[in-house]
Amino acid sequence: MQYRGLLAQYRALLNLPAHTRPITLLEGNTPLIPAPHLAHELGGGFELFIKYEGLNPTGSFKDRGMTAAISEAAGRGVTTVICASTGNTAASAAAYASRAGMKSIVLIPQGKVAAGKLAGAVAYGAQVVQIDGSFDDALAMVVEISNKHPIALVNSINPYRIEGQKTAAFEICDVLGQSPEWLCLPVGNAGNITAYWAGFRQYNDLKWCGLPRLLGVQAAGAAPLVLGHPVEKPETVATAIRIGKPARGEQALEAADESDGRIIAVSDEEILHMQKILAKLEGIWVEPASAAGLAGLAHQVVHEKLDLRGKRIVAICTGHGLKDPDIVTKGLHQPILVAPRLDALEQVILGEGKAT
Ligand SMILES: *Cc1c(COP(=O)(O)O)cnc(C)c1O
């Protein structure tokens, strides 16, 4: 049977009002890719899967929540939506709003949005406004605007975003037949970790699939949940999790706690190293923030001697590498240039001895 999108697939399990009118780009249904080479690199003896959320229609998991939020808004006749965004929410909101025939307005922190995300928001037709401030400032502003004007807020404070994002947990259990022992994922505004925990708990009540321990991972320069207080000026290369005051921080801490898991921080170097080896060892290229969950797993194995033997681990890779190409090409020398002759090419790729 043809796949008809997340609302068609899981509607009965999502707490959405009756007026909801499905707007879909056939999001979700993303692959759970085995990562044996990376598992071996991390010491081996366990099973590792990557839930590759970068393969959603606009290149990030945000589409799961957005199909729900926009469908609910469409059903009650909303004509304009707004969000604050580090980039991926903007692109997703813009795409789903366009599909629903709505206008979208996105607020982004000045100069801190990756090229592929800004391009997406523009391509899908959003009105893009830069704020001379942080994501947290932008979020405070859209909350106020949406209270004051007939404009619907589609940030993850919107409860339907969380409903939609629960579906990733359902998919994992449907594919594996049970929940993994550990689930690792990046944490920014903390909507996603909140949604996964809600999804696993709901599915466990229904199907006895068990519950994972959650490993939520923040960037060291933007780690309010690890430090225990907001971060005024969050800084990290992982722009999608460059958030100093997570809207669902309390829920994230509760989820980690209830699951017997934890929230930790890793350095930008660990994140970029993981981004690199994931692409190199498994052929999976993700944006920096998306590598944070796996970087956290590696950190736990190396520094905390976390014992993974015989376990099944799922890492959520939240967004595609193409979202942030500059991270890879920045500081790169131009690829080597050769004359259009076979001997010149041979010399470069086979080494000097062979080409004469
Ligand atoms: C939004 C986003 C995150 C963080 O998700 P939260 O729900 O804000 O915690 C992580 N990675 C990517 C690629 C994102 O777009």
PDB file of N, CA, C and O in Angstrom, residues 150-200:
ATOM      1  N   PRO A 150      -3.572  37.267  15.092  1.00  0.00           N
ATOM      2  CA  PRO A 150      -4.057  35.952  14.653  1.00  0.00           C
ATOM      3  C   PRO A 150      -3.016  35.217  13.804  1.00  0.00           C
ATOM      4  O   PRO A 150      -3.212  34.993  12.609  1.00  0.00           O
ATOM      5  N   ILE A 151      -1.894  34.897  14.430  1.00  0.00           N
ATOM      6  CA  ILE A 151      -0.798  34.206  13.756  1.00  0.00           C
ATOM      7  C   ILE A 151      -0.474  32.982  14.615  1.00  0.00           C
ATOM      8  O   ILE A 151      -0.290  33.111  15.823  1.00  0.00           O
ATOM      9  N   ALA A 152      -0.443  31.812  13.998  1.00  0.00           N
ATOM     10  CA  ALA A 152      -0.235  30.588  14.785  1.00  0.00           C
ATOM     11  C   ALA A 152       1.252  30.317  14.991  1.00  0.00           C
ATOM     12  O   ALA A 152       2.060  30.427  14.061  1.00  0.00           O
ATOM     13  N   LEU A 153       1.594  29.953  16.210  1.00  0.00           N
ATOM     14  CA  LEU A 153       2.986  29.649  16.565  1.00  0.00           C
ATOM     15  C   LEU A 153       3.270  28.174  16.273  1.00  0.00           C
ATOM     16  O   LEU A 153       2.532  27.296  16.711  1.00  0.00           O
ATOM     17  N   VAL A 154       4.353  27.896  15.525  1.00  0.00           N
ATOM     18  CA  VAL A 154       4.664  26.489  15.218  1.00  0.00           C
ATOM     19  C   VAL A 154       6.021  26.044  15.766  1.00  0.00           C
ATOM     20  O   VAL A 154       6.583  25.065  15.299  1.00  0.00           O
ATOM     21  N   ASN A 155       6.527  26.747  16.766  1.00  0.00           N
ATOM     22  CA  ASN A 155       7.699  26.229  17.488  1.00  0.00           C
ATOM     23  C   ASN A 155       7.278  25.019  18.313  1.00  0.00           C
ATOM     24  O   ASN A 155       6.079  24.736  18.434  1.00  0.00           O
ATOM     25  N   SER A 156       8.266  24.329  18.899  1.00  0.00           N
ATOM     26  CA  SER A 156       7.911  23.084  19.591  1.00  0.00           C
ATOM     27  C   SER A 156       7.224  23.308  20.934  1.00  0.00           C
ATOM     28  O   SER A 156       6.889  22.358  21.628  1.00  0.00           O
ATOM     29  N   ILE A 157       6.957  24.568  21.300  1.00  0.00           N
ATOM     30  CA  ILE A 157       6.058  24.827  22.438  1.00  0.00           C
ATOM     31  C   ILE A 157       4.644  24.439  22.009  1.00  0.00           C
ATOM     32  O   ILE A 157       3.801  24.122  22.841  1.00  0.00           O
ATOM     33  N   ASN A 158       4.385  24.502  20.719  1.00  0.00           N
ATOM     34  CA  ASN A 158       3.105  24.051  20.159  1.00  0.00           C
ATOM     35  C   ASN A 158       2.967  22.541  20.438  1.00  0.00           C
ATOM     36  O   ASN A 158       3.796  21.746  19.997  1.00  0.00           O
ATOM     37  N   PRO A 159       1.917  22.146  21.190  1.00  0.00           N
ATOM     38  CA  PRO A 159       1.834  20.739  21.617  1.00  0.00           C
ATOM     39  C   PRO A 159       1.710  19.758  20.447  1.00  0.00           C
ATOM     40  O   PRO A 159       2.089  18.593  20.583  1.00  0.00           O
ATOM     41  N   TYR A 160       1.210  20.210  19.313  1.00  0.00           N
ATOM     42  CA  TYR A 160       1.031  19.290  18.180  1.00  0.00           C
ATOM     43  C   TYR A 160       2.363  18.913  17.542  1.00  0.00           C
ATOM     44  O   TYR A 160       2.499  17.840  16.957  1.00  0.00           O
ATOM     45  N   ARG A 161       3.346  19.809  17.685  1.00  0.00           N
ATOM     46  CA  ARG A 161       4.700  19.461  17.215  1.00  0.00           C
ATOM     47  C   ARG A 161       5.172  18.206  17.950  1.00  0.00           C
ATOM     48  O   ARG A 161       5.710  17.270  17.357  1.00  0.00           O
ATOM     49  N   ILE A 162       4.973  18.189  19.256  1.00  0.00           N
ATOM     50  CA  ILE A 162       5.417  17.044  20.056  1.00  0.00           C
ATOM     51  C   ILE A 162       4.641  15.792  19.653  1.00  0.00           C
ATOM     52  O   ILE A 162       5.215  14.696  19.523  1.00  0.00           O
ATOM     53  N   GLU A 163       3.339  15.950  19.418  1.00  0.00           N
ATOM     54  CA  GLU A 163       2.529  14.802  18.978  1.00  0.00           C
ATOM     55  C   GLU A 163       3.123  14.195  17.710  1.00  0.00           C
ATOM     56  O   GLU A 163       3.307  12.987  17.612  1.00  0.00           O
ATOM     57  N   GLY A 164       3.424  15.044  16.747  1.00  0.00           N
ATOM     58  CA  GLY A 164       3.974  14.541  15.479  1.00  0.00           C
ATOM     59  C   GLY A 164       5.328  13.868  15.668  1.00  0.00           C
ATOM     60  O   GLY A 164       5.624  12.846  15.048  1.00  0.00           O
ATOM     61  N   GLN A 165       6.152  14.464  16.531  1.00  0.00           N
ATOM     62  CA  GLN A 165       7.507  13.951  16.706  1.00  0.00           C
ATOM     63  C   GLN A 165       7.545  12.629  17.483  1.00  0.00           C
ATOM     64  O   GLN A 165       8.548  11.911  17.426  1.00  0.00           O
ATOM     65  N   LYS A 166       6.460  12.289  18.162  1.00  0.00           N
ATOM     66  CA  LYS A 166       6.400  10.979  18.850  1.00  0.00           C
ATOM     67  C   LYS A 166       6.532   9.834  17.847  1.00  0.00           C
ATOM     68  O   LYS A 166       6.967   8.738  18.203  1.00  0.00           O
ATOM     69  N   THR A 167       6.138  10.094  16.600  1.00  0.00           N
ATOM     70  CA  THR A 167       6.079   9.007  15.610  1.00  0.00           C
ATOM     71  C   THR A 167       7.437   8.353  15.354  1.00  0.00           C
ATOM     72  O   THR A 167       7.487   7.198  14.945  1.00  0.00           O
ATOM     73  N   ALA A 168       8.525   9.087  15.596  1.00  0.00           N
ATOM     74  CA  ALA A 168       9.846   8.497  15.370  1.00  0.00           C
ATOM     75  C   ALA A 168      10.078   7.333  16.335  1.00  0.00           C
ATOM     76  O   ALA A 168      10.665   6.312  15.969  1.00  0.00           O
ATOM     77  N   ALA A 169       9.592   7.481  17.569  1.00  0.00           N
ATOM     78  CA  ALA A 169       9.714   6.382  18.545  1.00  0.00           C
ATOM     79  C   ALA A 169       8.884   5.187  18.083  1.00  0.00           C
ATOM     80  O   ALA A 169       9.326   4.036  18.174  1.00  0.00           O
ATOM     81  N   PHE A 170       7.683   5.452  17.560  1.00  0.00           N
ATOM     82  CA  PHE A 170       6.829   4.351  17.081  1.00  0.00           C
ATOM     83  C   PHE A 170       7.541   3.597  15.958  1.00  0.00           C
ATOM     84  O   PHE A 170       7.557   2.360  15.933  1.00  0.00           O
ATOM     85  N   GLU A 171       8.129   4.355  15.038  1.00  0.00           N
ATOM     86  CA  GLU A 171       8.790   3.719  13.886  1.00  0.00           C
ATOM     87  C   GLU A 171       9.944   2.820  14.341  1.00  0.00           C
ATOM     88  O   GLU A 171      10.130   1.717  13.823  1.00  0.00           O
ATOM     89  N   ILE A 172      10.717   3.302  15.305  1.00  0.00           N
ATOM     90  CA  ILE A 172      11.853   2.511  15.790  1.00  0.00           C
ATOM     91  C   ILE A 172      11.355   1.180  16.363  1.00  0.00           C
ATOM     92  O   ILE A 172      11.889   0.105  16.054  1.00  0.00           O
ATOM     93  N   CYS A 173      10.309   1.241  17.188  1.00  0.00           N
ATOM     94  CA  CYS A 173       9.775   0.008  17.790  1.00  0.00           C
ATOM     95  C   CYS A 173       9.155  -0.887  16.710  1.00  0.00           C
ATOM     96  O   CYS A 173       9.275  -2.115  16.781  1.00  0.00           O
ATOM     97  N   ASP A 174       8.499  -0.286  15.726  1.00  0.00           N
ATOM     98  CA  ASP A 174       7.907  -1.089  14.658  1.00  0.00           C
ATOM     99  C   ASP A 174       8.978  -1.855  13.883  1.00  0.00           C
ATOM    100  O   ASP A 174       8.778  -3.003  13.498  1.00  0.00           O
ATOM    101  N   VAL A 175      10.122  -1.212  13.645  1.00  0.00           N
ATOM    102  CA  VAL A 175      11.189  -1.853  12.865  1.00  0.00           C
ATOM    103  C   VAL A 175      11.954  -2.878  13.710  1.00  0.00           C
ATOM    104  O   VAL A 175      12.209  -3.995  13.267  1.00  0.00           O
ATOM    105  N   LEU A 176      12.317  -2.514  14.939  1.00  0.00           N
ATOM    106  CA  LEU A 176      13.132  -3.408  15.770  1.00  0.00           C
ATOM    107  C   LEU A 176      12.289  -4.441  16.522  1.00  0.00           C
ATOM    108  O   LEU A 176      12.819  -5.422  17.042  1.00  0.00           O
ATOM    109  N   GLY A 177      10.985  -4.183  16.607  1.00  0.00           N
ATOM    110  CA  GLY A 177      10.120  -5.097  17.365  1.00  0.00           C
ATOM    111  C   GLY A 177      10.132  -4.807  18.849  1.00  0.00           C
ATOM    112  O   GLY A 177       9.332  -5.343  19.608  1.00  0.00           O
ATOM    113  N   GLN A 178      11.043  -3.944  19.273  1.00  0.00           N
ATOM    114  CA  GLN A 178      11.112  -3.528  20.680  1.00  0.00           C
ATOM    115  C   GLN A 178      11.972  -2.271  20.758  1.00  0.00           C
ATOM    116  O   GLN A 178      12.628  -1.911  19.779  1.00  0.00           O
ATOM    117  N   SER A 179      11.977  -1.628  21.891  1.00  0.00           N
ATOM    118  CA  SER A 179      12.791  -0.412  21.988  1.00  0.00           C
ATOM    119  C   SER A 179      14.261  -0.815  22.165  1.00  0.00           C
ATOM    120  O   SER A 179      14.559  -1.897  22.673  1.00  0.00           O
ATOM    121  N   PRO A 180      15.182   0.055  21.744  1.00  0.00           N
ATOM    122  CA  PRO A 180      16.607  -0.233  21.975  1.00  0.00           C
ATOM    123  C   PRO A 180      16.935  -0.041  23.454  1.00  0.00           C
ATOM    124  O   PRO A 180      16.116   0.498  24.196  1.00  0.00           O
ATOM    125  N   GLU A 181      18.129  -0.464  23.859  1.00  0.00           N
ATOM    126  CA  GLU A 181      18.545  -0.263  25.251  1.00  0.00           C
ATOM    127  C   GLU A 181      18.911   1.188  25.533  1.00  0.00           C
ATOM    128  O   GLU A 181      18.642   1.703  26.602  1.00  0.00           O
ATOM    129  N   TRP A 182      19.568   1.813  24.546  1.00  0.00           N
ATOM    130  CA  TRP A 182      19.896   3.237  24.671  1.00  0.00           C
ATOM    131  C   TRP A 182      19.421   3.977  23.424  1.00  0.00           C
ATOM    132  O   TRP A 182      19.506   3.441  22.310  1.00  0.00           O
ATOM    133  N   LEU A 183      18.953   5.194  23.621  1.00  0.00           N
ATOM    134  CA  LEU A 183      18.635   6.091  22.514  1.00  0.00           C
ATOM    135  C   LEU A 183      19.468   7.344  22.720  1.00  0.00           C
ATOM    136  O   LEU A 183      19.356   8.001  23.762  1.00  0.00           O
ATOM    137  N   CYS A 184      20.339   7.680  21.761  1.00  0.00           N
ATOM    138  CA  CYS A 184      21.156   8.887  21.896  1.00  0.00           C
ATOM    139  C   CYS A 184      20.687   9.927  20.908  1.00  0.00           C
ATOM    140  O   CYS A 184      20.434   9.612  19.744  1.00  0.00           O
ATOM    141  N   LEU A 185      20.615  11.162  21.369  1.00  0.00           N
ATOM    142  CA  LEU A 185      20.175  12.231  20.472  1.00  0.00           C
ATOM    143  C   LEU A 185      20.656  13.591  20.961  1.00  0.00           C
ATOM    144  O   LEU A 185      20.918  13.764  22.151  1.00  0.00           O
ATOM    145  N   PRO A 186      20.785  14.546  20.025  1.00  0.00           N
ATOM    146  CA  PRO A 186      21.159  15.901  20.421  1.00  0.00           C
ATOM    147  C   PRO A 186      19.995  16.587  21.124  1.00  0.00           C
ATOM    148  O   PRO A 186      18.829  16.270  20.865  1.00  0.00           O
ATOM    149  N   VAL A 187      20.328  17.530  22.005  1.00  0.00           N
ATOM    150  CA  VAL A 187      19.286  18.288  22.709  1.00  0.00           C
ATOM    151  C   VAL A 187      19.552  19.780  22.561  1.00  0.00           C
ATOM    152  O   VAL A 187      20.630  20.271  22.914  1.00  0.00           O
ATOM    153  N   GLY A 188      18.573  20.479  21.998  1.00  0.00           N
ATOM    154  CA  GLY A 188      18.668  21.934  21.853  1.00  0.00           C
ATOM    155  C   GLY A 188      17.570  22.594  22.664  1.00  0.00           C
ATOM    156  O   GLY A 188      17.703  22.850  23.854  1.00  0.00           O
ATOM    157  N   ASN A 189      16.435  22.819  22.014  1.00  0.00           N
ATOM    158  CA  ASN A 189      15.284  23.389  22.714  1.00  0.00           C
ATOM    159  C   ASN A 189      14.531  22.300  23.489  1.00  0.00           C
ATOM    160  O   ASN A 189      13.571  22.568  24.195  1.00  0.00           O
ATOM    161  N   ALA A 190      14.941  21.060  23.301  1.00  0.00           N
ATOM    162  CA  ALA A 190      14.502  19.891  24.083  1.00  0.00           C
ATOM    163  C   ALA A 190      13.101  19.377  23.739  1.00  0.00           C
ATOM    164  O   ALA A 190      12.546  18.561  24.469  1.00  0.00           O
ATOM    165  N   GLY A 191      12.552  19.802  22.617  1.00  0.00           N
ATOM    166  CA  GLY A 191      11.269  19.263  22.174  1.00  0.00           C
ATOM    167  C   GLY A 191      11.398  17.813  21.732  1.00  0.00           C
ATOM    168  O   GLY A 191      10.528  16.984  22.013  1.00  0.00           O
ATOM    169  N   ASN A 192      12.499  17.497  21.062  1.00  0.00           N
ATOM    170  CA  ASN A 192      12.612  16.162  20.474  1.00  0.00           C
ATOM    171  C   ASN A 192      12.774  15.083  21.538  1.00  0.00           C
ATOM    172  O   ASN A 192      12.117  14.048  21.487  1.00  0.00           O
ATOM    173  N   ILE A 193      13.621  15.314  22.524  1.00  0.00           N
ATOM    174  CA  ILE A 193      13.823  14.304  23.567  1.00  0.00           C
ATOM    175  C   ILE A 193      12.519  14.111  24.346  1.00  0.00           C
ATOM    176  O   ILE A 193      12.149  12.986  24.707  1.00  0.00           O
ATOM    177  N   THR A 194      11.785  15.210  24.537  1.00  0.00           N
ATOM    178  CA  THR A 194      10.482  15.144  25.204  1.00  0.00           C
ATOM    179  C   THR A 194       9.514  14.280  24.395  1.00  0.00           C
ATOM    180  O   THR A 194       8.800  13.429  24.936  1.00  0.00           O
ATOM    181  N   ALA A 195       9.518  14.484  23.068  1.00  0.00           N
ATOM    182  CA  ALA A 195       8.614  13.743  22.193  1.00  0.00           C
ATOM    183  C   ALA A 195       8.975  12.254  22.135  1.00  0.00           C
ATOM    184  O   ALA A 195       8.090  11.388  22.186  1.00  0.00           O
ATOM    185  N   TYR A 196      10.262  11.943  22.051  1.00  0.00           N
ATOM    186  CA  TYR A 196      10.671  10.533  22.022  1.00  0.00           C
ATOM    187  C   TYR A 196      10.214   9.818  23.289  1.00  0.00           C
ATOM    188  O   TYR A 196       9.694   8.710  23.234  1.00  0.00           O
ATOM    189  N   TRP A 197      10.429  10.466  24.413  1.00  0.00           N
ATOM    190  CA  TRP A 197      10.079   9.810  25.677  1.00  0.00           C
ATOM    191  C   TRP A 197       8.564   9.574  25.750  1.00  0.00           C
ATOM    192  O   TRP A 197       8.101   8.495  26.135  1.00  0.00           O
ATOM    193  N   ALA A 198       7.790  10.590  25.335  1.00  0.00           N
ATOM    194  CA  ALA A 198       6.326  10.432  25.312  1.00  0.00           C
ATOM    195  C   ALA A 198       5.940   9.297  24.359  1.00  0.00           C
ATOM    196  O   ALA A 198       5.058   8.484  24.660  1.00  0.00           O
ATOM    197  N   GLY A 199       6.597   9.235  23.218  1.00  0.00           N
ATOM    198  CA  GLY A 199       6.281   8.214  22.216  1.00  0.00           C
ATOM    199  C   GLY A 199       6.611   6.811  22.704  1.00  0.00           C
ATOM    200  O   GLY A 199       5.792   5.884  22.583  1.00  0.00           O
ATOM    201  N   PHE A 200       7.778   6.631  23.271  1.00  0.00           N
ATOM    202  CA  PHE A 200       8.155   5.306  23.775  1.00  0.00           C
ATOM    203  C   PHE A 200       7.234   4.866  24.910  1.00  0.00           C
ATOM    204  O   PHE A 200       6.833   3.707  24.989  1.00  0.00           O
TER     205      PHE A 200
END
